[in-house]
Amino acid sequence: MDGAKYIGGKGVCVIVVAAGSGRRFGAPLPKQYCDMDGRPVLMVALERIKAVWPEAEVLLVINDDYRGLWLEMCGRHDFESPRMVSGGDTRWQSVRNALDVMPRGVDVVAVHDAARPMFTPEVGSGLIDAICAGRQGAIPVVSMVDSLRRVDGDGGSKSVDRAEFRAVQTPQLFRADLLVEAYSRPYSSVMTDDASVMEAAGYMDIALTEGDEALMKITRPHDIEIVRMLAKEV
Ligand code: CTP
Ligand code: MG
């Protein structure tokens, strides 16, 4: 089904978080500004959001030090930047900064990592369907392929059943009122995504929808090569 049609009935704001420094990626520039297919990763991520949810309001959270570079890139590619918001020291703070300036009339908030450029209409539809069915939130997940072990602090480990686990991707969608309330509470370091912030506030009705291997996050140096390859196929 067409995500944009649903979105017409609900005010949707997409927060794209792009204020990280890409420490694990280890390049001179943060990974979201690195070249993917002649354009920076961030531009591809924004274009795909726009293609899937053309009516959504987008807020781009960006580190102030890179605002000039980003605007220069937009000029070079004749790309119109969404409204920009200053990032914070943690992903949590970056999301919070965007929620603080969100426009009125937003019913649903999607939070998306700029480092995941390969968003697809199929993933978008699954998320929108779950929210329209009345769930408090919806997050895309994929099953684990590697065997998994739980490690203890003493160098020991024990295998666990991987069927009990899912890897969580973005965009993650939530009822706006609940997400704003959840983000009004104090930060804790276990809050690595938005679903964990919702859960800490007691909002447990989060649907797990179908993610996509192609929606992987660029984290380590070689990931960008894999995403470049996937972009040719998806
Ligand atoms: N992010 C953000 N503000 C921060 C930290 C992260 O907006 N203070 C964003 C990143 O730009 C990225 C997303 O959150 O799009 C997911 O974070 P991650 O993959 O961890 O990116 P970085 O924090 O940049 O990378 P690293 O942890 O390796 O430094
Ligand atoms: Mg990080």
Tab-separated table of C-alpha atoms and ligand atoms in Angstrom:
chain	number	residue	atom	x	y	z
A	1	MET	CA	0.000	0.000	0.000
A	2	ASP	CA	1.037	3.565	-0.557
A	3	GLY	CA	2.584	5.093	2.564
A	4	ALA	CA	2.060	8.616	1.300
A	5	LYS	CA	-1.697	8.101	1.102
A	6	TYR	CA	-1.870	7.160	4.756
A	7	ILE	CA	0.435	9.979	5.628
A	8	GLY	CA	-2.044	12.421	4.051
A	9	GLY	CA	-4.448	11.673	6.905
A	10	LYS	CA	-1.874	12.101	9.637
A	11	GLY	CA	0.623	14.881	10.243
A	12	VAL	CA	3.986	13.146	9.976
A	13	CYS	CA	7.340	14.657	10.913
A	14	VAL	CA	10.544	12.818	10.017
A	15	ILE	CA	13.573	13.653	12.159
A	16	VAL	CA	16.768	12.691	10.328
A	17	VAL	CA	19.658	12.558	12.799
A	18	ALA	CA	22.947	13.443	11.134
A	19	ALA	CA	24.949	15.106	13.911
A	20	GLY	CA	27.290	12.217	14.779
A	21	SER	CA	31.053	12.279	14.247
A	22	GLY	CA	31.458	8.770	12.782
A	23	ARG	CA	34.221	7.704	15.179
A	24	ARG	CA	34.020	3.996	14.209
A	25	PHE	CA	33.976	4.844	10.504
A	26	GLY	CA	37.239	6.652	11.033
A	27	ALA	CA	37.302	8.931	7.967
A	28	PRO	CA	38.383	12.586	8.063
A	29	LEU	CA	34.743	13.580	7.363
A	30	PRO	CA	31.757	12.163	9.284
A	31	LYS	CA	30.353	9.239	7.251
A	32	GLN	CA	27.096	11.046	6.331
A	33	TYR	CA	29.105	13.496	4.166
A	34	CYS	CA	31.120	10.796	2.376
A	35	ASP	CA	30.441	10.034	-1.256
A	36	MET	CA	28.038	7.218	-2.016
A	37	ASP	CA	27.140	7.391	-5.712
A	38	GLY	CA	28.340	10.841	-6.697
A	39	ARG	CA	26.319	12.374	-3.862
A	40	PRO	CA	26.833	12.371	-0.099
A	41	VAL	CA	25.202	9.610	1.978
A	42	LEU	CA	23.006	12.187	3.746
A	43	MET	CA	21.566	13.463	0.468
A	44	VAL	CA	20.694	9.930	-0.641
A	45	ALA	CA	19.035	9.257	2.728
A	46	LEU	CA	16.940	12.446	2.462
A	47	GLU	CA	15.983	11.742	-1.151
A	48	ARG	CA	14.731	8.277	-0.271
A	49	ILE	CA	12.660	9.620	2.628
A	50	LYS	CA	11.167	12.186	0.269
A	51	ALA	CA	10.427	9.533	-2.365
A	52	VAL	CA	8.626	7.250	0.101
A	53	TRP	CA	6.864	9.921	2.194
A	54	PRO	CA	6.647	13.019	-0.026
A	55	GLU	CA	4.164	14.823	2.226
A	56	ALA	CA	6.081	14.469	5.469
A	57	GLU	CA	7.723	17.452	7.159
A	58	VAL	CA	11.464	16.732	7.544
A	59	LEU	CA	13.788	18.114	10.221
A	60	LEU	CA	17.512	17.586	9.661
A	61	VAL	CA	19.658	17.464	12.802
A	62	ILE	CA	23.170	18.508	11.962
A	63	ASN	CA	26.378	19.467	13.776
A	64	ASP	CA	26.838	23.255	13.529
A	65	ASP	CA	30.488	22.786	12.460
A	66	TYR	CA	29.303	21.084	9.237
A	67	ARG	CA	26.414	23.387	8.342
A	68	GLY	CA	28.571	25.323	5.874
A	69	LEU	CA	29.869	22.178	4.188
A	70	TRP	CA	26.341	20.760	3.929
A	71	LEU	CA	24.925	23.931	2.378
A	72	GLU	CA	27.831	24.010	-0.042
A	73	MET	CA	27.065	20.379	-1.018
A	74	CYS	CA	23.358	21.262	-1.457
A	75	GLY	CA	24.305	24.134	-3.749
A	76	ARG	CA	26.599	21.950	-5.817
A	77	HIS	CA	23.897	19.281	-6.300
A	78	ASP	CA	20.986	21.702	-6.632
A	79	PHE	CA	19.399	20.068	-3.588
A	80	GLU	CA	17.035	21.840	-1.229
A	81	SER	CA	17.967	21.131	2.402
A	82	PRO	CA	15.181	20.472	4.877
A	83	ARG	CA	14.973	22.789	7.877
A	84	MET	CA	18.088	22.319	10.016
A	85	VAL	CA	18.317	21.833	13.785
A	86	SER	CA	21.550	21.867	15.830
A	87	GLY	CA	22.721	18.466	17.051
A	88	GLY	CA	23.710	17.459	20.582
A	89	ASP	CA	26.506	15.402	22.159
A	90	THR	CA	24.494	12.173	22.048
A	91	ARG	CA	21.958	10.790	19.575
A	92	TRP	CA	19.364	11.170	22.345
A	93	GLN	CA	20.163	14.891	22.667
A	94	SER	CA	20.041	15.330	18.884
A	95	VAL	CA	16.530	13.824	18.742
A	96	ARG	CA	15.469	15.889	21.751
A	97	ASN	CA	16.641	19.110	20.060
A	98	ALA	CA	14.442	18.330	17.049
A	99	LEU	CA	11.406	17.416	19.163
A	100	ASP	CA	11.801	20.767	20.953
A	101	VAL	CA	11.217	22.695	17.704
A	102	MET	CA	8.760	20.344	16.021
A	103	PRO	CA	5.888	22.109	14.265
A	104	ARG	CA	2.335	21.902	15.625
A	105	GLY	CA	-0.152	19.378	14.286
A	106	VAL	CA	2.229	16.430	14.155
A	107	ASP	CA	0.488	13.120	14.940
A	108	VAL	CA	3.319	10.733	14.114
A	109	VAL	CA	7.097	11.176	14.411
A	110	ALA	CA	9.586	9.083	12.469
A	111	VAL	CA	13.208	9.150	13.619
A	112	HIS	CA	15.754	8.037	11.050
A	113	ASP	CA	19.549	7.616	11.034
A	114	ALA	CA	21.229	9.534	8.223
A	115	ALA	CA	23.750	6.694	8.200
A	116	ARG	CA	21.043	4.336	6.783
A	117	PRO	CA	20.554	5.694	3.265
A	118	MET	CA	18.682	2.745	1.709
A	119	PHE	CA	15.109	3.253	2.957
A	120	THR	CA	12.479	1.441	0.855
A	121	PRO	CA	8.738	1.882	0.177
A	122	GLU	CA	8.087	-1.647	1.506
A	123	VAL	CA	9.645	-0.884	4.881
A	124	GLY	CA	7.765	2.434	4.973
A	125	SER	CA	4.400	0.770	4.310
A	126	GLY	CA	4.901	-1.794	7.069
A	127	LEU	CA	5.599	0.956	9.578
A	128	ILE	CA	2.668	3.159	8.522
A	129	ASP	CA	0.262	0.190	8.528
A	130	ALA	CA	1.210	-0.643	12.139
A	131	ILE	CA	0.733	2.961	13.304
A	132	CYS	CA	-2.595	3.230	11.464
A	133	ALA	CA	-3.676	0.008	13.213
A	134	GLY	CA	-3.354	1.920	16.491
A	135	ARG	CA	0.050	0.783	17.806
A	136	GLN	CA	2.050	3.266	19.939
A	137	GLY	CA	5.137	2.705	17.833
A	138	ALA	CA	6.567	0.626	14.989
A	139	ILE	CA	10.187	-0.314	14.324
A	140	PRO	CA	11.765	-2.255	11.432
A	141	VAL	CA	13.722	-5.357	12.447
A	142	VAL	CA	15.736	-8.130	10.811
A	143	SER	CA	16.638	-11.552	12.187
A	144	MET	CA	20.164	-12.398	13.262
A	145	VAL	CA	22.427	-14.365	10.933
A	146	ASP	CA	25.430	-14.962	13.188
A	147	SER	CA	25.429	-17.210	16.227
A	148	LEU	CA	25.169	-15.157	19.404
A	149	ARG	CA	26.893	-15.319	22.812
A	150	ARG	CA	26.298	-13.503	26.053
A	151	VAL	CA	29.638	-12.427	27.548
A	152	ASP	CA	30.325	-11.877	31.216
A	153	GLY	CA	32.867	-9.511	32.738
A	154	ASP	CA	35.391	-12.327	33.462
A	155	GLY	CA	36.131	-13.380	29.891
A	156	GLY	CA	33.546	-16.178	29.945
A	157	SER	CA	30.618	-16.534	27.553
A	158	LYS	CA	27.538	-18.649	26.872
A	159	SER	CA	25.690	-19.244	23.630
A	160	VAL	CA	22.142	-17.915	23.366
A	161	ASP	CA	19.299	-18.799	20.994
A	162	ARG	CA	19.496	-16.309	18.139
A	163	ALA	CA	15.816	-16.945	17.275
A	164	GLU	CA	14.996	-14.879	20.374
A	165	PHE	CA	16.709	-11.756	19.019
A	166	ARG	CA	16.186	-9.147	16.303
A	167	ALA	CA	18.440	-6.355	15.046
A	168	VAL	CA	16.638	-3.012	15.063
A	169	GLN	CA	16.797	-0.476	12.230
A	170	THR	CA	15.295	2.941	11.505
A	171	PRO	CA	13.089	4.810	10.664
A	172	GLN	CA	11.207	4.197	13.899
A	173	LEU	CA	7.671	5.595	14.061
A	174	PHE	CA	5.811	6.695	17.177
A	175	ARG	CA	2.723	8.538	18.255
A	176	ALA	CA	4.043	12.082	18.597
A	177	ASP	CA	2.497	12.847	22.003
A	178	LEU	CA	4.025	9.707	23.550
A	179	LEU	CA	7.481	10.219	22.038
A	180	VAL	CA	7.605	13.833	23.232
A	181	GLU	CA	6.629	12.715	26.726
A	182	ALA	CA	9.207	9.899	26.701
A	183	TYR	CA	11.940	12.351	25.662
A	184	SER	CA	10.982	14.763	28.468
A	185	ARG	CA	12.453	12.212	30.930
A	186	PRO	CA	16.144	11.930	31.871
A	187	TYR	CA	18.696	10.329	29.532
A	188	SER	CA	20.301	6.972	30.262
A	189	SER	CA	23.145	5.354	28.306
A	190	VAL	CA	21.009	2.289	27.441
A	191	MET	CA	18.879	4.550	25.205
A	192	THR	CA	20.617	3.763	21.910
A	193	ASP	CA	17.459	4.170	19.841
A	194	ASP	CA	14.024	5.744	20.164
A	195	ALA	CA	12.157	2.532	20.986
A	196	SER	CA	14.357	2.148	24.078
A	197	VAL	CA	13.408	5.701	25.149
A	198	MET	CA	9.701	4.856	24.714
A	199	GLU	CA	10.118	1.622	26.642
A	200	ALA	CA	11.848	3.376	29.554
A	201	ALA	CA	8.783	5.641	29.780
A	202	GLY	CA	6.465	2.606	29.935
A	203	TYR	CA	5.219	2.701	26.323
A	204	MET	CA	5.622	-0.958	25.386
A	205	ASP	CA	3.135	-1.304	22.524
A	206	ILE	CA	5.785	-1.232	19.809
A	207	ALA	CA	5.142	-3.276	16.653
A	208	LEU	CA	8.072	-5.079	15.046
A	209	THR	CA	7.731	-4.726	11.277
A	210	GLU	CA	9.776	-6.118	8.387
A	211	GLY	CA	13.136	-4.387	8.001
A	212	ASP	CA	15.542	-4.830	5.093
A	213	GLU	CA	19.165	-5.949	4.938
A	214	ALA	CA	19.758	-3.024	2.588
A	215	LEU	CA	18.746	-0.635	5.351
A	216	MET	CA	21.972	-1.433	7.202
A	217	LYS	CA	23.733	1.364	9.039
A	218	ILE	CA	27.069	2.567	7.749
A	219	THR	CA	29.227	2.128	10.835
A	220	ARG	CA	32.669	0.705	9.954
A	221	PRO	CA	34.889	1.642	6.984
A	222	HIS	CA	33.816	-1.153	4.608
A	223	ASP	CA	30.088	-0.643	5.167
A	224	ILE	CA	29.957	2.159	2.629
A	225	GLU	CA	31.198	-0.202	-0.102
A	226	ILE	CA	28.420	-2.660	0.729
A	227	VAL	CA	25.791	0.100	0.677
A	228	ARG	CA	27.147	1.392	-2.652
A	229	MET	CA	26.710	-2.089	-4.077
A	230	LEU	CA	23.202	-2.471	-2.613
A	231	ALA	CA	22.221	0.915	-4.051
A	232	LYS	CA	22.791	-0.455	-7.533
A	233	GLU	CA	20.325	-3.270	-6.863
A	234	VAL	CA	17.586	-1.681	-4.724
B	1	CTP	N1	23.859	11.025	15.695
B	1	CTP	C1	23.434	12.338	15.965
B	1	CTP	N2	23.967	13.013	17.036
B	1	CTP	C2	24.892	12.427	17.837
B	1	CTP	C3	25.298	11.086	17.579
B	1	CTP	C4	24.757	10.409	16.491
B	1	CTP	O1	22.616	12.890	15.244
B	1	CTP	N3	25.404	13.124	18.841
B	1	CTP	C5	23.334	10.345	14.502
B	1	CTP	C6	24.427	9.916	13.525
B	1	CTP	O2	24.776	10.997	12.665
B	1	CTP	C7	23.816	8.737	12.801
B	1	CTP	C8	22.826	8.166	13.827
B	1	CTP	O3	22.714	9.126	14.874
B	1	CTP	O4	23.110	9.103	11.629
B	1	CTP	C9	23.292	6.806	14.363
B	1	CTP	O5	24.494	6.977	15.088
B	1	CTP	P1	25.881	6.226	14.814
B	1	CTP	O6	25.743	5.240	13.739
B	1	CTP	O7	26.414	5.803	16.140
B	1	CTP	O8	26.780	7.411	14.204
B	1	CTP	P2	27.983	8.187	14.864
B	1	CTP	O9	27.652	8.490	16.299
B	1	CTP	O10	28.308	9.302	13.966
B	1	CTP	O11	29.141	7.101	14.759
B	1	CTP	P3	30.125	6.591	15.951
B	1	CTP	O12	29.222	6.095	17.067
B	1	CTP	O13	30.939	5.514	15.320
B	1	CTP	O14	30.941	7.788	16.356
B	2	MG	MG	27.327	6.908	17.725
